[in-house]
Amino acid sequence: MRRQHRPRDGGDVRGAAGGKPALSQWYHQYGEAGTQQAVEKFAAAYPDAKVTVSWKPGDYDQSTAASLLTDAGPDVFEYGNGPTIDMIKAGQVADLTEVVASAKDDFNKAILDRMTYQGKVYAVPQVIDMQLLVYRKSMLEKAGVKPPTTIDELVAAAKKLTDSKVKGLFLGNDGGLGLGGPMLWAAGADYLTPDNTFGFGTPAAAAALGKLRELFTSNALLLGAPKDWFDASALTQGLCAIQWTGLWTLPDIQKALGDDFGVLPWPAMSGGKQSVPVGAYGSCVSTKSKNVDAAKKFVQWLWVDQTDKQLEWATAYGFHIPARQSLVSKADKLKTGPAADAAKLVQDFGHAQTPLLWTPKCATAFGDMMSRIVKDGADPAAQIAVVKPVVEAELKRVTS
């Protein structure tokens, strides 16, 4: 895609009409129909600047991070779960604490905390996505299985629901390697402690990760489904009784199954908590912008003041949850049935996918560890010990 350069030399960049500042706003390429037209409509409605929307296909995160090192990047941009700790430490993103001040308590706490560092907010959450368990009511009833609330109940249910035609549980074609975080939370641990030290060097955490290995070898997991966990077809086609998936699949499930499904959080172990991972793109302002104050005002207008547009963005194009708690009750799609249950799960059990200081290097080491534990049967405690120095070195790097 041809990169569009805009002038950066000498003071404010001005639009052609009325001396208004010109702002560029970047989004990654959303899959839902109407999304690009919606953000262009929002931008055109802003009265105090000329806002040009760029719709970015490809590796958005990498290209956006690289652009922040140049003078050809955006004024306003979205980023998954807010900017990285490296962006914040390098001074590449503006402090938006005052931008959200009037509505701070209304934003989902787990999400806003993820975008906050040392008391300063660096992104405004746009919309919430979540992951959860979805189950076929009729299959569980026929087998005499109650919806599981503990990990042991989930393991037992998966085994009991498995027969020659149906597997009890689908966690993804990799066997649930991406569920390390929820397993830590289930055990009362986390990637990092609240004061940002290594968070899962406990026997309970090792036992929890070992449960995923138990499931992997139980013959109760669906592996090799035609589509992976982020698509609900394994559940709707009757290949499994319980599936891990995303909120965005609920309309397809409803269309296929009617009322024959329910939703659940990831279960808990003794001493831990049930959970649903939540994430959000956050709207950020680049400090390289020649119009930082104007960019902040636009972000406040769109993602704090314009609640009608926020509600539209969350529910009119796909299936998501507003980032503002006061808007959830106004979303017609979230008022009844499993959708309403899912929205309540976010409120009760929402947990940010990863902490701000959990860097890509930490994530790679953790992912390798999960593969060795779940697929290869390696000892969880020993593998945790391998990851610990990697994480501690990264924590030292980003906090020094």
Coordinates of C-alpha atoms in Angstrom, one line a residue:
M1 CA 0.0 0.0 0.0
R2 CA 1.3 3.4 -0.9
R3 CA 2.3 5.4 2.1
Q4 CA 0.7 8.8 2.2
H5 CA 3.1 11.5 3.5
R6 CA 1.8 14.8 4.8
P7 CA 3.7 18.0 5.6
R8 CA 5.4 18.1 9.0
D9 CA 7.7 21.1 8.8
G10 CA 7.0 24.3 10.7
G11 CA 4.3 24.6 13.2
D12 CA 0.7 23.4 13.0
V13 CA -0.6 21.6 10.0
R14 CA -3.6 23.5 8.8
G15 CA -6.6 22.3 6.7
A16 CA -7.7 24.1 3.6
A17 CA -10.8 25.6 5.1
G18 CA -11.3 28.0 8.0
G19 CA -7.8 27.5 9.4
K20 CA -8.8 24.3 11.1
P21 CA -6.0 21.9 12.1
A22 CA -5.6 18.8 9.9
L23 CA -5.4 15.5 11.8
S24 CA -4.7 12.0 10.5
Q25 CA -6.3 9.0 12.3
W26 CA -5.3 5.4 11.8
Y27 CA -7.3 2.2 12.3
H28 CA -6.5 -1.4 11.6
Q29 CA -8.6 -3.1 9.0
Y30 CA -11.8 -4.3 10.7
G31 CA -13.6 -7.3 9.2
E32 CA -17.2 -6.2 9.9
A33 CA -19.1 -4.6 7.1
G34 CA -19.7 -0.9 7.5
T35 CA -16.9 -0.2 9.9
Q36 CA -14.7 1.9 7.6
Q37 CA -17.7 4.0 6.5
A38 CA -18.6 4.5 10.2
V39 CA -15.3 5.9 11.3
E40 CA -15.1 8.1 8.2
K41 CA -18.6 9.4 9.1
F42 CA -17.5 10.0 12.7
A43 CA -14.4 11.9 11.5
A44 CA -16.4 14.1 9.1
A45 CA -18.8 15.1 11.8
Y46 CA -16.1 16.6 14.0
P47 CA -16.4 20.4 13.7
D48 CA -13.0 21.6 15.0
A49 CA -10.5 19.9 12.7
K50 CA -10.2 18.2 9.3
V51 CA -9.8 14.6 10.2
T52 CA -8.5 12.2 7.6
V53 CA -9.0 8.4 8.3
S54 CA -6.5 5.9 7.1
W55 CA -7.6 2.3 7.0
K56 CA -4.6 0.1 7.4
P57 CA -4.5 -3.6 6.2
G58 CA -1.6 -5.9 6.9
D59 CA 0.5 -6.0 10.0
Y60 CA -1.0 -2.9 11.6
D61 CA 0.8 -3.2 15.0
Q62 CA 4.2 -3.4 13.5
S63 CA 3.7 -0.7 10.9
T64 CA 2.1 1.7 13.4
A65 CA 4.9 1.2 16.0
A66 CA 7.5 1.9 13.3
S67 CA 5.7 5.0 12.1
L68 CA 5.9 6.5 15.6
L69 CA 9.6 6.8 15.1
T70 CA 9.2 9.0 12.0
D71 CA 7.5 12.2 11.1
A72 CA 5.1 10.5 8.8
G73 CA 3.0 8.7 11.4
P74 CA -0.5 9.5 12.6
D75 CA -1.8 12.1 15.0
V76 CA -4.4 9.8 16.4
F77 CA -4.2 6.0 16.2
E78 CA -5.8 2.9 17.8
Y79 CA -3.7 0.2 19.4
G80 CA -4.6 -3.1 20.8
N81 CA -5.0 -2.8 24.6
G82 CA -3.4 0.6 24.5
P83 CA 0.2 1.5 23.7
T84 CA 3.0 -0.7 24.7
I85 CA 5.2 0.0 27.7
D86 CA 8.1 0.7 25.3
M87 CA 6.0 3.4 23.5
I88 CA 5.1 5.0 26.9
K89 CA 8.7 4.9 28.2
A90 CA 10.0 6.3 25.0
G91 CA 7.6 9.3 25.2
Q92 CA 5.9 8.4 22.0
V93 CA 2.3 8.7 23.2
A94 CA 0.6 11.6 25.0
D95 CA -0.8 11.6 28.5
L96 CA -4.6 11.4 28.1
T97 CA -5.5 11.5 31.8
E98 CA -7.4 14.8 31.5
V99 CA -9.1 13.6 28.3
V100 CA -10.9 10.8 30.2
A101 CA -11.2 12.6 33.6
S102 CA -14.9 13.4 33.2
A103 CA -15.9 9.8 32.6
K104 CA -13.0 7.8 34.1
D105 CA -15.2 5.9 36.6
D106 CA -17.6 4.9 33.8
F107 CA -15.0 3.0 31.7
N108 CA -14.6 -0.7 32.4
K109 CA -11.9 -0.7 35.1
A110 CA -10.0 -3.8 33.9
I111 CA -9.5 -2.2 30.5
L112 CA -8.7 1.3 31.6
D113 CA -6.2 0.0 34.2
R114 CA -4.5 -1.8 31.3
M115 CA -4.0 1.5 29.5
T116 CA -2.7 3.3 32.6
Y117 CA 0.9 3.6 33.8
Q118 CA 2.0 5.2 37.0
G119 CA -1.3 6.9 37.4
K120 CA -1.4 8.3 33.9
V121 CA -3.9 7.2 31.2
Y122 CA -2.3 6.7 27.7
A123 CA -5.3 5.5 25.7
V124 CA -9.1 5.8 25.7
P125 CA -10.9 2.4 25.3
Q126 CA -13.1 2.2 22.2
V127 CA -15.0 -1.0 22.5
I128 CA -14.6 -4.3 24.4
D129 CA -14.2 -7.8 23.1
M130 CA -14.2 -10.9 25.3
Q131 CA -13.6 -14.6 25.2
L132 CA -15.8 -17.2 27.0
L133 CA -17.1 -20.7 27.0
V134 CA -20.3 -21.5 25.1
Y135 CA -22.2 -24.7 25.6
R136 CA -25.0 -26.7 24.0
K137 CA -27.8 -26.8 26.6
S138 CA -29.4 -29.9 25.1
M139 CA -26.2 -31.9 25.0
L140 CA -25.4 -31.2 28.7
E141 CA -28.9 -32.0 29.7
K142 CA -28.9 -35.3 27.8
A143 CA -25.7 -36.3 29.5
G144 CA -26.8 -35.1 32.9
V145 CA -24.0 -32.6 33.1
K146 CA -24.3 -29.2 34.9
P147 CA -22.5 -26.2 33.5
P148 CA -19.1 -26.4 35.0
T149 CA -17.9 -23.7 37.5
T150 CA -14.6 -25.3 38.5
I151 CA -11.7 -26.7 36.5
D152 CA -12.2 -30.2 37.8
E153 CA -15.9 -30.0 36.8
L154 CA -14.8 -28.8 33.3
V155 CA -12.5 -31.8 32.9
A156 CA -15.1 -34.2 34.1
A157 CA -17.8 -32.7 31.9
A158 CA -15.5 -32.8 28.8
K159 CA -14.9 -36.5 29.4
K160 CA -18.6 -37.3 30.1
L161 CA -19.8 -35.4 27.0
T162 CA -17.4 -37.2 24.7
D163 CA -18.7 -40.1 22.5
S164 CA -17.9 -41.6 19.2
K165 CA -19.4 -38.6 17.3
V166 CA -18.9 -35.6 19.6
K167 CA -16.0 -34.3 21.7
G168 CA -16.8 -32.7 25.0
L169 CA -14.7 -29.6 24.6
F170 CA -13.0 -27.5 22.0
L171 CA -10.3 -25.0 23.1
G172 CA -8.7 -24.4 19.7
N173 CA -6.9 -26.6 17.3
D174 CA -3.7 -26.2 19.3
G175 CA -5.4 -27.8 22.3
G176 CA -5.8 -24.6 24.3
L177 CA -2.2 -23.3 24.4
G178 CA -3.7 -19.8 24.5
L179 CA -5.5 -20.4 27.8
G180 CA -2.4 -20.2 30.0
G181 CA -3.6 -16.8 31.3
P182 CA -7.1 -18.0 32.4
M183 CA -5.5 -21.0 34.0
L184 CA -3.2 -18.8 36.0
W185 CA -6.2 -16.7 37.1
A186 CA -8.1 -19.8 38.0
A187 CA -5.3 -20.7 40.4
G188 CA -5.1 -17.3 42.0
A189 CA -2.0 -16.3 40.1
D190 CA -1.3 -13.9 37.2
Y191 CA 1.4 -13.1 34.7
L192 CA 2.7 -10.4 37.0
T193 CA 1.8 -9.4 40.6
P194 CA 0.1 -6.0 41.2
D195 CA 3.5 -4.5 41.9
N196 CA 4.9 -5.9 38.7
T197 CA 7.0 -8.8 39.8
F198 CA 6.9 -12.4 38.4
G199 CA 3.4 -13.7 39.1
F200 CA 3.2 -17.4 38.7
G201 CA 6.0 -19.2 40.5
T202 CA 3.6 -21.1 42.8
P203 CA 2.6 -24.8 43.1
A204 CA -1.0 -23.8 42.4
A205 CA 0.0 -22.2 39.1
A206 CA 2.0 -25.3 38.1
A207 CA -0.9 -27.5 38.9
A208 CA -3.3 -25.3 36.9
L209 CA -1.1 -25.5 33.8
G210 CA -0.9 -29.2 34.2
K211 CA -4.6 -29.4 34.0
L212 CA -4.4 -28.3 30.3
R213 CA -2.0 -31.2 29.7
E214 CA -4.6 -33.5 31.4
L215 CA -7.2 -32.3 29.0
F216 CA -4.9 -32.6 26.0
T217 CA -4.3 -36.3 26.7
S218 CA -7.9 -37.1 27.8
N219 CA -9.4 -37.8 24.3
A220 CA -12.1 -35.3 25.3
L221 CA -10.7 -32.4 23.3
L222 CA -11.7 -31.7 19.7
L223 CA -8.5 -31.2 17.7
G224 CA -8.2 -30.4 14.0
A225 CA -11.6 -28.7 13.6
P226 CA -12.3 -27.2 10.1
K227 CA -12.1 -23.7 11.7
D228 CA -10.3 -22.6 14.8
W229 CA -11.7 -21.4 18.2
F230 CA -12.5 -17.8 16.9
D231 CA -15.2 -19.3 14.7
A232 CA -18.2 -21.0 16.3
S233 CA -18.8 -23.7 13.7
A234 CA -17.3 -26.5 15.8
L235 CA -20.2 -25.9 18.3
T236 CA -22.9 -25.1 15.8
Q237 CA -22.1 -28.2 13.6
G238 CA -22.3 -30.5 16.6
L239 CA -18.6 -31.4 16.7
C240 CA -18.3 -30.5 20.4
A241 CA -20.6 -29.8 23.4
I242 CA -18.6 -26.9 24.9
Q243 CA -16.4 -24.4 23.0
W244 CA -14.0 -21.6 23.9
T245 CA -14.7 -18.7 21.6
G246 CA -15.3 -15.0 21.4
L247 CA -18.4 -12.8 22.0
W248 CA -18.4 -11.9 18.3
T249 CA -19.6 -15.4 17.4
L250 CA -22.9 -15.2 19.4
P251 CA -25.0 -13.9 16.5
D252 CA -23.9 -16.9 14.4
I253 CA -24.6 -19.3 17.2
Q254 CA -28.0 -17.8 17.8
K255 CA -28.9 -18.1 14.2
A256 CA -27.8 -21.8 14.1
L257 CA -29.0 -23.0 17.5
G258 CA -31.8 -20.7 18.6
D259 CA -32.0 -20.8 22.4
D260 CA -30.0 -24.0 22.7
F261 CA -26.9 -22.5 24.1
G262 CA -25.5 -20.7 27.2
V263 CA -22.3 -18.9 28.1
L264 CA -19.9 -19.4 31.0
P265 CA -16.7 -17.8 32.3
W266 CA -13.5 -19.8 32.5
P267 CA -13.8 -21.9 35.7
A268 CA -11.8 -21.5 38.9
M269 CA -9.6 -23.8 41.0
S270 CA -9.4 -23.6 44.8
G271 CA -8.0 -20.2 45.8
G272 CA -8.5 -18.7 42.3
K273 CA -11.2 -16.9 40.3
Q274 CA -13.5 -17.5 37.3
S275 CA -12.5 -15.2 34.5
V276 CA -13.2 -13.9 31.0
P277 CA -10.3 -12.3 29.1
V278 CA -11.2 -8.8 27.9
G279 CA -9.4 -6.6 25.4
A280 CA -10.0 -3.3 23.7
Y281 CA -8.4 -1.1 21.1
G282 CA -7.5 2.2 22.7
S283 CA -7.3 5.6 21.0
C284 CA -3.9 7.1 21.4
V285 CA -2.2 10.4 20.4
S286 CA 1.3 10.6 19.0
T287 CA 3.6 13.1 20.6
K288 CA 5.2 13.7 17.2
S289 CA 1.9 15.2 16.1
K290 CA 2.2 18.9 15.3
N291 CA -1.3 19.2 16.8
V292 CA -1.1 17.3 20.0
D293 CA -3.7 19.5 21.8
A294 CA -6.1 19.4 18.8
A295 CA -5.6 15.6 18.6
K296 CA -6.5 15.2 22.3
K297 CA -9.6 17.3 21.8
F298 CA -10.7 15.1 19.0
V299 CA -10.1 11.9 21.0
Q300 CA -12.1 13.4 23.9
W301 CA -14.9 14.4 21.5
L302 CA -15.2 11.0 19.9
W303 CA -14.4 8.5 22.7
V304 CA -15.6 10.4 25.7
D305 CA -18.3 12.9 24.8
Q306 CA -20.0 11.3 21.8
T307 CA -21.7 8.4 23.6
D308 CA -24.1 7.8 20.7
K309 CA -21.2 7.1 18.4
Q310 CA -19.6 4.9 21.0
L311 CA -22.7 2.8 21.3
E312 CA -23.1 2.6 17.5
W313 CA -19.4 1.5 17.1
A314 CA -19.9 -1.2 19.7
T315 CA -23.2 -2.7 18.5
A316 CA -24.1 -1.7 14.9
Y317 CA -21.1 -3.3 13.2
G318 CA -20.6 -6.8 14.6
F319 CA -21.1 -7.8 18.2
H320 CA -19.1 -6.1 21.0
I321 CA -19.6 -4.5 24.4
P322 CA -19.3 -0.7 24.9
A323 CA -16.3 0.4 26.9
R324 CA -18.5 2.6 29.0
Q325 CA -20.5 0.8 31.7
S326 CA -23.4 3.3 31.4
L327 CA -23.8 2.4 27.7
V328 CA -24.1 -1.4 28.2
S329 CA -27.7 -1.1 29.5
K330 CA -28.6 1.0 26.4
A331 CA -27.4 -1.6 24.0
D332 CA -30.5 -3.5 22.7
K333 CA -28.4 -6.5 21.6
L334 CA -27.1 -7.0 25.2
K335 CA -30.4 -6.8 27.0
T336 CA -31.6 -10.5 26.9
G337 CA -30.4 -14.1 26.7
P338 CA -26.8 -15.2 26.5
A339 CA -25.7 -11.8 25.2
A340 CA -26.9 -10.2 28.4
D341 CA -25.2 -13.0 30.4
A342 CA -22.0 -12.3 28.6
A343 CA -22.1 -8.6 29.3
K344 CA -22.5 -9.4 33.0
L345 CA -19.6 -11.8 32.8
V346 CA -17.4 -8.9 31.7
Q347 CA -18.5 -6.8 34.6
D348 CA -18.1 -9.6 37.2
F349 CA -15.1 -11.5 35.8
G350 CA -13.4 -9.4 33.2
H351 CA -9.6 -9.7 33.3
A352 CA -7.3 -7.8 30.9
Q353 CA -5.6 -10.3 28.5
T354 CA -2.1 -9.4 29.7
P355 CA -0.5 -6.7 31.9
L356 CA 1.0 -3.6 30.4
L357 CA 4.5 -4.7 31.4
W358 CA 4.1 -8.1 29.8
T359 CA 6.3 -7.6 26.7
P360 CA 6.5 -9.5 23.5
K361 CA 9.6 -11.3 24.7
C362 CA 7.7 -12.4 27.8
A363 CA 4.8 -13.6 25.7
T364 CA 7.1 -15.6 23.4
A365 CA 8.8 -17.4 26.3
F366 CA 5.4 -18.1 27.9
G367 CA 4.0 -19.5 24.6
D368 CA 7.0 -21.8 24.2
M369 CA 6.5 -22.9 27.8
M370 CA 2.8 -23.7 27.2
S371 CA 3.7 -25.8 24.2
R372 CA 6.2 -27.8 26.1
I373 CA 3.8 -28.4 29.0
V374 CA 0.6 -29.1 27.1
K375 CA 1.9 -30.9 24.0
D376 CA 5.2 -32.4 25.2
G377 CA 4.2 -33.2 28.7
A378 CA 7.1 -31.3 30.3
D379 CA 7.0 -30.7 34.0
P380 CA 5.1 -27.4 34.7
A381 CA 7.1 -26.3 37.7
A382 CA 10.4 -26.8 35.8
Q383 CA 9.1 -24.9 32.8
I384 CA 7.9 -22.0 34.9
A385 CA 11.4 -21.8 36.3
V386 CA 12.8 -21.5 32.8
V387 CA 10.5 -18.5 32.0
K388 CA 11.0 -16.6 35.3
P389 CA 14.5 -15.2 34.5
V390 CA 13.3 -14.1 31.0
V391 CA 10.4 -12.2 32.5
E392 CA 12.5 -10.7 35.3
A393 CA 15.1 -9.4 32.8
E394 CA 12.3 -7.8 30.8
L395 CA 10.8 -6.2 33.9
K396 CA 14.2 -4.8 34.8
R397 CA 14.6 -3.4 31.2
V398 CA 11.3 -1.6 31.0
T399 CA 11.3 -0.2 34.6
S400 CA 14.9 1.0 34.7

